């Protein structure tokens, strides 16, 4: 039975938001196997299912073909037989894909964050708005931290124990505490760039010169601009600028519509690039295998990376989120989880939080007793801003690539990865395999080469479904928590009847 909505529907959201019946669902509301098999119930459904998953099928085929092509070229002589020029031409289609991904980073970050910040109105839920955003922020931060922690513990980028030089730093003279201080100050400087145009291609960093002082060599800090996009500064400006446009009211609507249209156009460009992705992935995977002396290392590091991501999804989805729900509601979280199993199945099949939204609303309202005005508002905001699975994936991927490049991770870099993972997960386009694009944003933030994204692209299709399931699960638990908070507040209100009393006159 669907619970009655609580009193005091703020701003008439129950009437303003579309109901679950207004949007056709992608799967039946009952169990998938009960009505004839979900997508495969008829020829039309099979055709729609095939078209919806065509990009994933092409990506899988390209990855398998890339492995076969790379092994074939390696057995035929590999890089020695091709020569430097031949190897460059062989890997060029993959390089073109990486250049396209890097090209779209700047408009994607700026437009998506400005549009998102300008379109979110926390007052839409009244006093619940702040709690909604706080819950989403905390769970996304926990997911990102979990991904970073698992990657540091399991070290998926280190194939063998003999090569576990990750984290080692050269012994240098000087006070390490001072270096940490300078790194932290650089982080704050980049958050507040002095030149917004320059932030699109340069960031601030402190380097160290060795100089002789009293017969000994010491490291002297020298600060200045270095090549590399200042992602943190662009993110800060985009969020603050979006909030400022929202505060303008009607005067800012024109610019808000402009950035909304710009953001939609950017998403279209991303979708076009993703249709070229299978070609690029084929040659990226093949080129990586040809360049590797030990092909077994390639499969080992990818296997550990997949295991790390899936383990993080399981821990966050079956332990962290249910524990938060139980602590604040004292209710069985797994019974609540079972109530929206159909939405989780839809998320797994479509790999899209937006496509799962209608089914999600109906499940939490009819099976879990969440009021319409809460489910419509919380789930709509959550489908855009709350992406626990994407944040966890970004944390694992960033540390994975750091380990591949045998670079050290200090405290400041970890903070940078966490902050960028949270913000870039918001800007991730809502299309299958689109989350990989935002990994390049994190690489730019920690000054890492983008070509290592090719390894993630090769296996992202395998993780996209579980990542979307975790995103959807976080949204549903958020709606359940707020419904419990509303029920508890109303039950303890001393005079609930007075809330709706209105007076007329001066």
Short mmCIF file of C-alpha atoms in Angstrom, two decimals:
data_model
loop_
_atom_site.label_atom_id
_atom_site.label_comp_id
_atom_site.label_asym_id
_atom_site.label_seq_id
_atom_site.Cartn_x
_atom_site.Cartn_y
_atom_site.Cartn_z
CA UNK A 1 0.00 0.00 0.00
CA UNK A 2 1.21 3.48 -0.77
CA UNK A 3 1.51 5.72 2.26
CA UNK A 4 -0.40 8.98 2.33
CA UNK A 5 1.85 11.98 1.73
CA UNK A 6 2.72 13.93 4.86
CA UNK A 7 0.99 17.13 5.65
CA UNK A 8 2.26 20.39 4.31
CA UNK A 9 3.29 19.43 0.80
CA UNK A 10 5.89 22.19 0.27
CA UNK A 11 5.37 24.34 -2.79
CA UNK A 12 2.92 21.88 -4.27
CA UNK A 13 5.63 19.47 -5.41
CA UNK A 14 3.31 16.51 -5.56
CA UNK A 15 1.32 18.25 -8.25
CA UNK A 16 4.25 19.90 -10.00
CA UNK A 17 6.42 16.82 -10.36
CA UNK A 18 5.46 14.18 -12.98
CA UNK A 19 4.08 11.00 -11.57
CA UNK A 20 5.53 7.59 -12.29
CA UNK A 21 2.58 6.79 -14.55
CA UNK A 22 3.32 9.75 -16.81
CA UNK A 23 6.48 8.11 -18.15
CA UNK A 24 6.48 4.66 -19.76
CA UNK A 25 8.59 2.18 -17.84
CA UNK A 26 11.33 0.16 -19.44
CA UNK A 27 10.57 -3.06 -17.58
CA UNK A 28 7.50 -4.52 -15.85
CA UNK A 29 6.80 -3.40 -12.31
CA UNK A 30 6.72 -7.00 -11.14
CA UNK A 31 9.61 -9.42 -11.05
CA UNK A 32 11.37 -9.54 -14.42
CA UNK A 33 10.88 -13.22 -15.03
CA UNK A 34 7.20 -13.31 -14.03
CA UNK A 35 5.72 -11.80 -17.15
CA UNK A 36 7.67 -13.42 -19.89
CA UNK A 37 11.22 -12.19 -19.62
CA UNK A 38 11.55 -8.41 -19.48
CA UNK A 39 13.08 -7.08 -22.72
CA UNK A 40 12.54 -10.29 -24.62
CA UNK A 41 8.76 -10.59 -24.33
CA UNK A 42 8.15 -9.75 -27.98
CA UNK A 43 10.03 -9.02 -31.16
CA UNK A 44 9.60 -5.27 -30.71
CA UNK A 45 11.00 -5.43 -27.20
CA UNK A 46 13.93 -7.53 -28.38
CA UNK A 47 14.64 -5.00 -31.13
CA UNK A 48 14.46 -2.08 -28.68
CA UNK A 49 16.71 -3.91 -26.23
CA UNK A 50 19.25 -4.60 -28.98
CA UNK A 51 19.27 -0.97 -30.10
CA UNK A 52 19.58 0.30 -26.52
CA UNK A 53 22.59 -1.94 -25.89
CA UNK A 54 24.19 -1.61 -29.32
CA UNK A 55 26.98 0.64 -28.06
CA UNK A 56 27.81 -1.78 -25.25
CA UNK A 57 27.84 -4.71 -27.68
CA UNK A 58 30.13 -2.83 -30.05
CA UNK A 59 32.45 -1.90 -27.17
CA UNK A 60 32.68 -5.51 -25.99
CA UNK A 61 33.34 -6.70 -29.53
CA UNK A 62 36.02 -4.03 -30.01
CA UNK A 63 37.78 -4.97 -26.76
CA UNK A 64 37.85 -8.66 -27.69
CA UNK A 65 38.98 -7.87 -31.23
CA UNK A 66 41.68 -5.56 -29.86
CA UNK A 67 43.05 -8.33 -27.66
CA UNK A 68 43.08 -10.75 -30.60
CA UNK A 69 44.69 -8.20 -32.91
CA UNK A 70 47.31 -7.24 -30.34
CA UNK A 71 48.24 -10.86 -29.65
CA UNK A 72 48.42 -11.57 -33.38
CA UNK A 73 50.74 -8.64 -34.02
CA UNK A 74 52.87 -9.58 -31.00
CA UNK A 75 53.32 -13.14 -32.24
CA UNK A 76 54.22 -11.78 -35.69
CA UNK A 77 57.08 -9.71 -34.34
CA UNK A 78 55.35 -6.95 -32.40
CA UNK A 79 56.90 -3.52 -32.07
CA UNK A 80 60.18 -4.70 -33.59
CA UNK A 81 58.49 -5.78 -36.82
CA UNK A 82 56.35 -2.63 -37.06
CA UNK A 83 59.11 -0.17 -36.28
CA UNK A 84 58.60 3.22 -34.60
CA UNK A 85 56.67 4.73 -37.53
CA UNK A 86 54.49 1.65 -38.03
CA UNK A 87 53.68 1.43 -34.33
CA UNK A 88 52.72 5.12 -34.29
CA UNK A 89 50.37 4.65 -37.25
CA UNK A 90 48.95 1.44 -35.75
CA UNK A 91 47.96 3.19 -32.49
CA UNK A 92 46.80 6.44 -34.13
CA UNK A 93 43.00 5.67 -34.15
CA UNK A 94 43.21 5.12 -30.40
CA UNK A 95 45.16 8.33 -29.91
CA UNK A 96 42.45 10.17 -31.83
CA UNK A 97 39.83 8.92 -29.36
CA UNK A 98 41.87 10.20 -26.42
CA UNK A 99 42.26 13.60 -28.07
CA UNK A 100 38.50 13.82 -28.58
CA UNK A 101 37.91 12.98 -24.93
CA UNK A 102 40.38 15.63 -23.78
CA UNK A 103 38.78 18.18 -26.10
CA UNK A 104 35.37 17.85 -24.48
CA UNK A 105 36.55 18.09 -20.83
CA UNK A 106 36.46 21.87 -20.50
CA UNK A 107 32.89 22.48 -21.80
CA UNK A 108 31.63 19.39 -19.98
CA UNK A 109 32.96 20.47 -16.59
CA UNK A 110 31.96 24.12 -16.81
CA UNK A 111 28.54 23.77 -18.42
CA UNK A 112 27.36 20.72 -16.46
CA UNK A 113 28.27 22.21 -13.08
CA UNK A 114 26.88 25.67 -13.85
CA UNK A 115 23.67 24.12 -15.16
CA UNK A 116 23.39 21.74 -12.22
CA UNK A 117 24.05 24.37 -9.55
CA UNK A 118 21.62 26.81 -11.16
CA UNK A 119 18.80 24.27 -11.45
CA UNK A 120 18.94 22.86 -7.93
CA UNK A 121 16.68 24.63 -5.48
CA UNK A 122 17.24 23.25 -1.95
CA UNK A 123 14.23 25.23 -0.72
CA UNK A 124 12.01 23.06 -2.93
CA UNK A 125 11.84 20.57 -0.05
CA UNK A 126 11.68 23.21 2.64
CA UNK A 127 13.72 22.18 5.66
CA UNK A 128 14.34 18.79 4.03
CA UNK A 129 16.38 20.31 1.20
CA UNK A 130 19.51 20.76 3.29
CA UNK A 131 19.24 17.22 4.69
CA UNK A 132 18.84 15.83 1.18
CA UNK A 133 21.98 17.50 -0.15
CA UNK A 134 23.91 16.66 3.03
CA UNK A 135 23.03 12.96 2.73
CA UNK A 136 24.05 12.88 -0.93
CA UNK A 137 27.32 14.66 -0.19
CA UNK A 138 28.24 12.35 2.71
CA UNK A 139 27.46 9.12 0.86
CA UNK A 140 29.30 10.25 -2.27
CA UNK A 141 32.33 11.22 -0.17
CA UNK A 142 32.24 7.84 1.60
CA UNK A 143 32.05 6.03 -1.76
CA UNK A 144 34.99 7.99 -3.16
CA UNK A 145 37.06 7.41 -0.01
CA UNK A 146 36.21 3.70 -0.12
CA UNK A 147 37.38 3.48 -3.72
CA UNK A 148 40.67 5.23 -2.93
CA UNK A 149 41.20 3.08 0.17
CA UNK A 150 40.57 -0.19 -1.67
CA UNK A 151 42.88 0.82 -4.50
CA UNK A 152 45.64 1.72 -2.04
CA UNK A 153 45.17 -1.58 -0.20
CA UNK A 154 44.81 -3.96 -3.17
CA UNK A 155 47.14 -2.02 -5.53
CA UNK A 156 45.50 -3.05 -8.82
CA UNK A 157 48.09 -1.08 -10.80
CA UNK A 158 50.94 -3.18 -9.41
CA UNK A 159 50.93 -6.52 -11.19
CA UNK A 160 53.65 -8.27 -9.25
CA UNK A 161 55.21 -7.85 -5.83
CA UNK A 162 58.58 -7.22 -7.41
CA UNK A 163 57.26 -4.07 -9.05
CA UNK A 164 55.59 -2.70 -5.92
CA UNK A 165 57.76 0.41 -5.87
CA UNK A 166 54.57 2.46 -5.74
CA UNK A 167 54.69 5.04 -3.02
CA UNK A 168 58.46 5.12 -2.83
CA UNK A 169 60.01 8.55 -2.96
CA UNK A 170 63.58 9.61 -3.41
CA UNK A 171 65.37 10.66 -0.29
CA UNK A 172 65.95 14.36 -0.42
CA UNK A 173 67.24 16.93 1.97
CA UNK A 174 64.83 19.35 3.48
CA UNK A 175 61.84 19.41 5.76
CA UNK A 176 59.06 17.15 4.44
CA UNK A 177 56.54 19.07 6.55
CA UNK A 178 57.37 22.19 4.59
CA UNK A 179 56.77 20.35 1.32
CA UNK A 180 53.36 19.20 2.56
CA UNK A 181 52.57 22.78 3.55
CA UNK A 182 53.54 24.10 0.12
CA UNK A 183 51.46 21.39 -1.57
CA UNK A 184 48.45 22.29 0.54
CA UNK A 185 48.89 25.97 -0.25
CA UNK A 186 49.09 25.11 -3.96
CA UNK A 187 45.81 23.23 -3.61
CA UNK A 188 44.11 26.28 -2.10
CA UNK A 189 45.62 28.58 -4.74
CA UNK A 190 44.26 26.38 -7.52
CA UNK A 191 40.79 26.36 -5.94
CA UNK A 192 40.80 30.17 -6.24
CA UNK A 193 42.53 30.93 -9.57
CA UNK A 194 43.75 34.44 -10.23
CA UNK A 195 42.98 34.20 -13.96
CA UNK A 196 39.98 32.19 -15.12
CA UNK A 197 41.11 32.02 -18.75
CA UNK A 198 44.57 30.85 -17.73
CA UNK A 199 42.97 28.17 -15.51
CA UNK A 200 41.74 26.44 -18.69
CA UNK A 201 45.28 25.36 -19.52
CA UNK A 202 47.59 26.27 -16.62
CA UNK A 203 47.69 25.59 -12.88
CA UNK A 204 49.85 26.73 -9.98
CA UNK A 205 52.53 24.42 -8.60
CA UNK A 206 55.60 24.69 -6.40
CA UNK A 207 58.79 23.19 -7.77
CA UNK A 208 62.10 22.78 -6.01
CA UNK A 209 65.56 23.88 -7.16
CA UNK A 210 68.73 22.47 -5.62
CA UNK A 211 71.05 25.24 -4.49
CA UNK A 212 74.29 25.19 -2.58
CA UNK A 213 74.13 26.81 0.86
CA UNK A 214 77.24 26.60 3.09
CA UNK A 215 78.63 23.71 1.08
CA UNK A 216 75.41 21.61 1.20
CA UNK A 217 72.67 21.25 -1.35
CA UNK A 218 69.19 22.22 -0.19
CA UNK A 219 65.87 22.36 -2.00
CA UNK A 220 64.50 25.84 -2.46
CA UNK A 221 60.77 26.15 -3.29
CA UNK A 222 59.91 28.08 -6.45
CA UNK A 223 56.24 28.70 -7.21
CA UNK A 224 54.73 29.47 -10.58
CA UNK A 225 52.34 28.46 -13.35
CA UNK A 226 52.81 25.08 -15.02
CA UNK A 227 51.14 23.40 -17.99
CA UNK A 228 47.94 21.57 -17.12
CA UNK A 229 44.27 22.44 -16.72
CA UNK A 230 43.28 23.81 -13.32
CA UNK A 231 40.26 21.60 -12.79
CA UNK A 232 39.68 22.58 -9.16
CA UNK A 233 39.53 26.28 -10.02
CA UNK A 234 37.11 25.69 -12.89
CA UNK A 235 34.91 23.52 -10.70
CA UNK A 236 34.78 26.11 -7.91
CA UNK A 237 33.96 28.93 -10.32
CA UNK A 238 31.27 26.88 -12.11
CA UNK A 239 29.47 25.95 -8.88
CA UNK A 240 29.59 29.46 -7.41
CA UNK A 241 28.54 31.03 -10.71
CA UNK A 242 25.58 28.64 -11.00
CA UNK A 243 24.43 29.49 -7.48
CA UNK A 244 24.78 33.21 -8.27
CA UNK A 245 22.61 32.81 -11.39
CA UNK A 246 19.96 31.09 -9.27
CA UNK A 247 20.01 33.96 -6.77
CA UNK A 248 19.30 36.47 -9.55
CA UNK A 249 15.85 35.02 -10.05
CA UNK A 250 14.10 36.01 -13.30
CA UNK A 251 17.08 38.12 -14.39
CA UNK A 252 19.32 35.07 -14.46
CA UNK A 253 16.91 32.79 -16.32
CA UNK A 254 18.33 33.74 -19.72
CA UNK A 255 21.85 32.66 -18.81
CA UNK A 256 20.54 29.54 -17.07
CA UNK A 257 18.71 28.52 -20.26
CA UNK A 258 21.89 29.25 -22.22
CA UNK A 259 24.04 26.96 -20.06
CA UNK A 260 21.29 24.31 -20.00
CA UNK A 261 21.29 24.28 -23.81
CA UNK A 262 25.09 24.34 -23.89
CA UNK A 263 25.18 21.38 -21.49
CA UNK A 264 22.70 19.39 -23.61
CA UNK A 265 24.72 20.11 -26.74
CA UNK A 266 27.86 18.93 -24.96
CA UNK A 267 26.13 15.68 -23.98
CA UNK A 268 25.20 15.16 -27.65
CA UNK A 269 28.86 15.63 -28.60
CA UNK A 270 29.87 13.14 -25.93
CA UNK A 271 27.39 10.59 -27.32
CA UNK A 272 28.84 11.07 -30.81
CA UNK A 273 32.35 10.54 -29.47
CA UNK A 274 31.19 7.39 -27.71
CA UNK A 275 29.99 5.97 -31.01
CA UNK A 276 33.56 6.30 -32.27
CA UNK A 277 34.85 4.75 -29.03
CA UNK A 278 34.69 1.09 -30.23
CA UNK A 279 37.11 1.89 -33.07
CA UNK A 280 39.45 3.72 -30.74
CA UNK A 281 39.24 1.03 -28.07
CA UNK A 282 40.14 -1.67 -30.60
CA UNK A 283 43.43 0.02 -31.51
CA UNK A 284 44.12 1.27 -27.97
CA UNK A 285 43.93 -2.26 -26.57
CA UNK A 286 45.87 -3.72 -29.49
CA UNK A 287 48.55 -1.03 -29.27
CA UNK A 288 48.92 -1.53 -25.50
CA UNK A 289 49.40 -5.29 -25.91
CA UNK A 290 51.95 -4.81 -28.70
CA UNK A 291 53.99 -2.39 -26.57
CA UNK A 292 53.95 -4.67 -23.51
CA UNK A 293 56.76 -7.15 -23.12
CA UNK A 294 54.72 -9.32 -20.75
CA UNK A 295 51.16 -9.75 -22.01
CA UNK A 296 50.20 -11.59 -18.84
CA UNK A 297 50.76 -8.36 -16.92
CA UNK A 298 48.07 -6.69 -19.02
CA UNK A 299 45.39 -9.19 -17.98
CA UNK A 300 46.61 -9.30 -14.38
CA UNK A 301 46.31 -5.58 -13.75
CA UNK A 302 42.92 -5.41 -15.48
CA UNK A 303 41.64 -8.34 -13.42
CA UNK A 304 42.75 -6.71 -10.17
CA UNK A 305 41.20 -3.41 -11.24
CA UNK A 306 37.83 -5.07 -12.01
CA UNK A 307 37.95 -6.95 -8.70
CA UNK A 308 38.70 -3.75 -6.80
CA UNK A 309 35.74 -1.90 -8.37
CA UNK A 310 33.25 -4.76 -7.88
CA UNK A 311 34.37 -5.29 -4.28
CA UNK A 312 33.86 -1.60 -3.59
CA UNK A 313 30.36 -1.71 -5.10
CA UNK A 314 29.43 -4.69 -2.93
CA UNK A 315 30.80 -3.14 0.28
CA UNK A 316 29.15 0.23 -0.28
CA UNK A 317 25.85 -1.19 -1.55
CA UNK A 318 25.37 -4.02 0.94
CA UNK A 319 27.11 -2.65 4.03
CA UNK A 320 27.69 1.13 4.06
CA UNK A 321 24.34 2.38 2.72
CA UNK A 322 22.22 -0.16 4.67
CA UNK A 323 24.16 0.66 7.84
CA UNK A 324 23.46 4.39 7.44
CA UNK A 325 19.78 3.65 6.86
CA UNK A 326 19.59 1.36 9.92
CA UNK A 327 21.37 3.80 12.25
CA UNK A 328 18.99 6.67 11.47
CA UNK A 329 15.72 4.74 11.07
CA UNK A 330 16.13 1.56 13.20
CA UNK A 331 14.44 -0.35 10.35
CA UNK A 332 15.55 -3.36 8.35
CA UNK A 333 17.49 -1.92 5.39
CA UNK A 334 17.43 -5.14 3.38
CA UNK A 335 13.64 -5.26 3.46
CA UNK A 336 13.67 -1.71 2.07
CA UNK A 337 16.24 -2.81 -0.51
CA UNK A 338 14.06 -5.73 -1.58
CA UNK A 339 11.16 -3.35 -2.13
CA UNK A 340 12.82 -1.64 -5.11
CA UNK A 341 14.48 -4.70 -6.64
CA UNK A 342 12.70 -4.05 -9.95
CA UNK A 343 14.33 -0.63 -10.21
CA UNK A 344 17.73 -2.19 -9.50
CA UNK A 345 17.14 -4.68 -12.30
CA UNK A 346 16.19 -1.83 -14.63
CA UNK A 347 19.36 0.05 -13.68
CA UNK A 348 21.46 -3.03 -14.38
CA UNK A 349 19.87 -3.56 -17.80
CA UNK A 350 19.89 0.05 -18.99
CA UNK A 351 23.08 1.36 -17.27
CA UNK A 352 21.28 4.71 -16.96
CA UNK A 353 20.02 6.38 -13.79
CA UNK A 354 17.76 8.68 -15.80
CA UNK A 355 16.06 5.76 -17.56
CA UNK A 356 15.47 4.06 -14.20
CA UNK A 357 13.84 7.10 -12.60
CA UNK A 358 10.17 6.31 -13.44
CA UNK A 359 10.46 2.73 -12.17
CA UNK A 360 12.32 3.91 -9.09
CA UNK A 361 9.59 6.39 -8.15
CA UNK A 362 6.86 3.80 -8.46
CA UNK A 363 8.77 1.20 -6.44
CA UNK A 364 9.61 3.42 -3.46
CA UNK A 365 6.08 4.83 -3.35
CA UNK A 366 4.05 1.63 -3.70
CA UNK A 367 6.32 -0.88 -1.96
CA UNK A 368 8.29 1.20 0.54
CA UNK A 369 5.69 3.79 1.56
CA UNK A 370 7.56 6.93 0.52
CA UNK A 371 5.31 9.94 -0.10
CA UNK A 372 5.03 11.23 -3.66
CA UNK A 373 6.35 14.73 -3.00
CA UNK A 374 9.45 13.26 -1.31
CA UNK A 375 10.17 10.56 -3.87
CA UNK A 376 9.66 12.86 -6.87
CA UNK A 377 11.90 15.60 -5.51
CA UNK A 378 14.63 13.53 -3.85
CA UNK A 379 14.95 11.00 -6.67
CA UNK A 380 14.98 13.69 -9.34
CA UNK A 381 17.79 15.56 -7.59
CA UNK A 382 19.60 12.32 -6.77
CA UNK A 383 19.59 11.02 -10.33
CA UNK A 384 21.66 14.05 -11.30
CA UNK A 385 23.80 14.77 -8.24
CA UNK A 386 24.04 11.60 -6.18
CA UNK A 387 26.31 9.12 -7.97
CA UNK A 388 27.98 6.92 -5.40
CA UNK A 389 28.96 4.31 -7.97
CA UNK A 390 30.61 6.87 -10.23
CA UNK A 391 32.51 8.46 -7.31
CA UNK A 392 33.80 5.07 -6.15
CA UNK A 393 34.81 4.18 -9.71
CA UNK A 394 36.65 7.49 -10.11
CA UNK A 395 38.57 6.96 -6.89
CA UNK A 396 39.70 3.47 -7.89
CA UNK A 397 40.56 4.53 -11.45
CA UNK A 398 42.64 7.52 -10.35
CA UNK A 399 44.75 5.53 -7.89
CA UNK A 400 45.03 2.70 -10.42
CA UNK A 401 46.58 5.03 -13.01
CA UNK A 402 48.84 6.62 -10.37
CA UNK A 403 50.17 3.13 -9.61
CA UNK A 404 50.64 2.33 -13.29
CA UNK A 405 52.87 5.39 -13.61
CA UNK A 406 54.83 4.48 -10.44
CA UNK A 407 54.11 7.85 -8.86
CA UNK A 408 53.73 8.59 -5.18
CA UNK A 409 50.52 9.71 -3.52
CA UNK A 410 50.73 12.26 -0.75
CA UNK A 411 47.92 13.58 1.43
CA UNK A 412 47.26 16.58 -0.79
CA UNK A 413 46.95 14.44 -3.92
CA UNK A 414 44.50 12.13 -2.16
CA UNK A 415 42.38 15.12 -1.13
CA UNK A 416 42.52 16.37 -4.72
CA UNK A 417 41.37 12.98 -6.02
CA UNK A 418 38.48 12.86 -3.51
CA UNK A 419 37.25 16.36 -4.30
CA UNK A 420 37.60 15.93 -8.05
CA UNK A 421 35.98 12.49 -7.97
CA UNK A 422 32.91 13.89 -6.22
CA UNK A 423 32.51 16.88 -8.53
CA UNK A 424 33.30 14.98 -11.73
CA UNK A 425 30.76 12.28 -10.86
CA UNK A 426 28.11 15.02 -10.95
CA UNK A 427 29.24 16.03 -14.43
CA UNK A 428 29.31 12.50 -15.80
CA UNK A 429 27.03 12.25 -18.86
CA UNK A 430 24.03 9.97 -18.44
CA UNK A 431 24.89 7.59 -21.28
CA UNK A 432 26.45 4.10 -21.18
CA UNK A 433 30.26 4.25 -20.91
CA UNK A 434 30.08 8.03 -20.46
CA UNK A 435 31.57 7.92 -16.96
CA UNK A 436 35.01 7.09 -18.33
CA UNK A 437 35.20 10.57 -19.81
CA UNK A 438 35.30 12.15 -16.37
CA UNK A 439 38.30 10.03 -15.34
CA UNK A 440 40.38 12.27 -17.59
CA UNK A 441 39.24 15.21 -15.45
CA UNK A 442 40.84 13.63 -12.38
CA UNK A 443 44.00 12.84 -14.32
CA UNK A 444 44.28 16.49 -15.26
CA UNK A 445 43.80 17.50 -11.62
CA UNK A 446 46.74 15.33 -10.43
CA UNK A 447 48.90 15.95 -13.56
CA UNK A 448 48.80 12.42 -14.97
CA UNK A 449 48.85 11.42 -18.67
CA UNK A 450 45.48 10.71 -20.21
CA UNK A 451 46.61 7.84 -22.44
CA UNK A 452 46.22 5.36 -19.56
CA UNK A 453 42.45 5.82 -19.81
CA UNK A 454 42.65 3.27 -22.65
CA UNK A 455 42.92 0.42 -20.14
CA UNK A 456 39.79 1.63 -18.32
CA UNK A 457 37.88 2.08 -21.57
CA UNK A 458 38.55 -1.54 -22.49
CA UNK A 459 36.69 -2.94 -19.46
CA UNK A 460 34.30 -0.15 -18.50
CA UNK A 461 31.34 -1.89 -20.15
CA UNK A 462 31.72 -4.63 -17.53
CA UNK A 463 31.49 -2.21 -14.60
CA UNK A 464 28.94 0.26 -15.95
CA UNK A 465 25.91 -1.81 -14.91
CA UNK A 466 27.00 -2.35 -11.30
CA UNK A 467 28.00 1.31 -11.06
CA UNK A 468 24.50 2.39 -12.10
CA UNK A 469 22.88 -0.01 -9.63
CA UNK A 470 24.86 1.60 -6.82
CA UNK A 471 23.84 5.10 -7.99
CA UNK A 472 20.16 4.12 -7.95
CA UNK A 473 20.43 2.40 -4.58
CA UNK A 474 21.86 5.53 -2.97
CA UNK A 475 18.97 7.63 -4.30
CA UNK A 476 16.38 5.21 -2.94
CA UNK A 477 17.92 5.04 0.52
CA UNK A 478 18.01 8.84 0.57
CA UNK A 479 14.27 8.99 -0.10
CA UNK A 480 13.63 6.38 2.59
CA UNK A 481 15.69 8.27 5.15
CA UNK A 482 13.86 11.53 4.53
CA UNK A 483 10.48 9.80 4.73
CA UNK A 484 11.46 8.35 8.11
CA UNK A 485 12.60 11.80 9.25
CA UNK A 486 9.27 13.35 8.22
CA UNK A 487 7.28 10.61 9.98
CA UNK A 488 9.33 11.02 13.14
CA UNK A 489 9.00 14.83 13.09
CA UNK A 490 5.22 14.74 12.65
CA UNK A 491 4.71 12.10 15.33
CA UNK A 492 6.54 14.23 17.90
CA UNK A 493 5.02 17.56 16.89
CA UNK A 494 3.04 18.90 19.89
CA UNK A 495 0.43 20.79 17.81
CA UNK A 496 0.60 19.51 14.24
CA UNK A 497 -2.80 21.02 13.42
CA UNK A 498 -1.44 24.55 13.77
CA UNK A 499 1.03 24.08 10.92
CA UNK A 500 -1.63 24.63 8.28
CA UNK A 501 -3.53 27.41 10.07
CA UNK A 502 -3.62 30.59 7.98
CA UNK A 503 -4.90 34.04 8.91
CA UNK A 504 -6.34 36.70 6.69
CA UNK A 505 -6.22 40.44 7.06
CA UNK A 506 -3.41 42.93 7.70
#
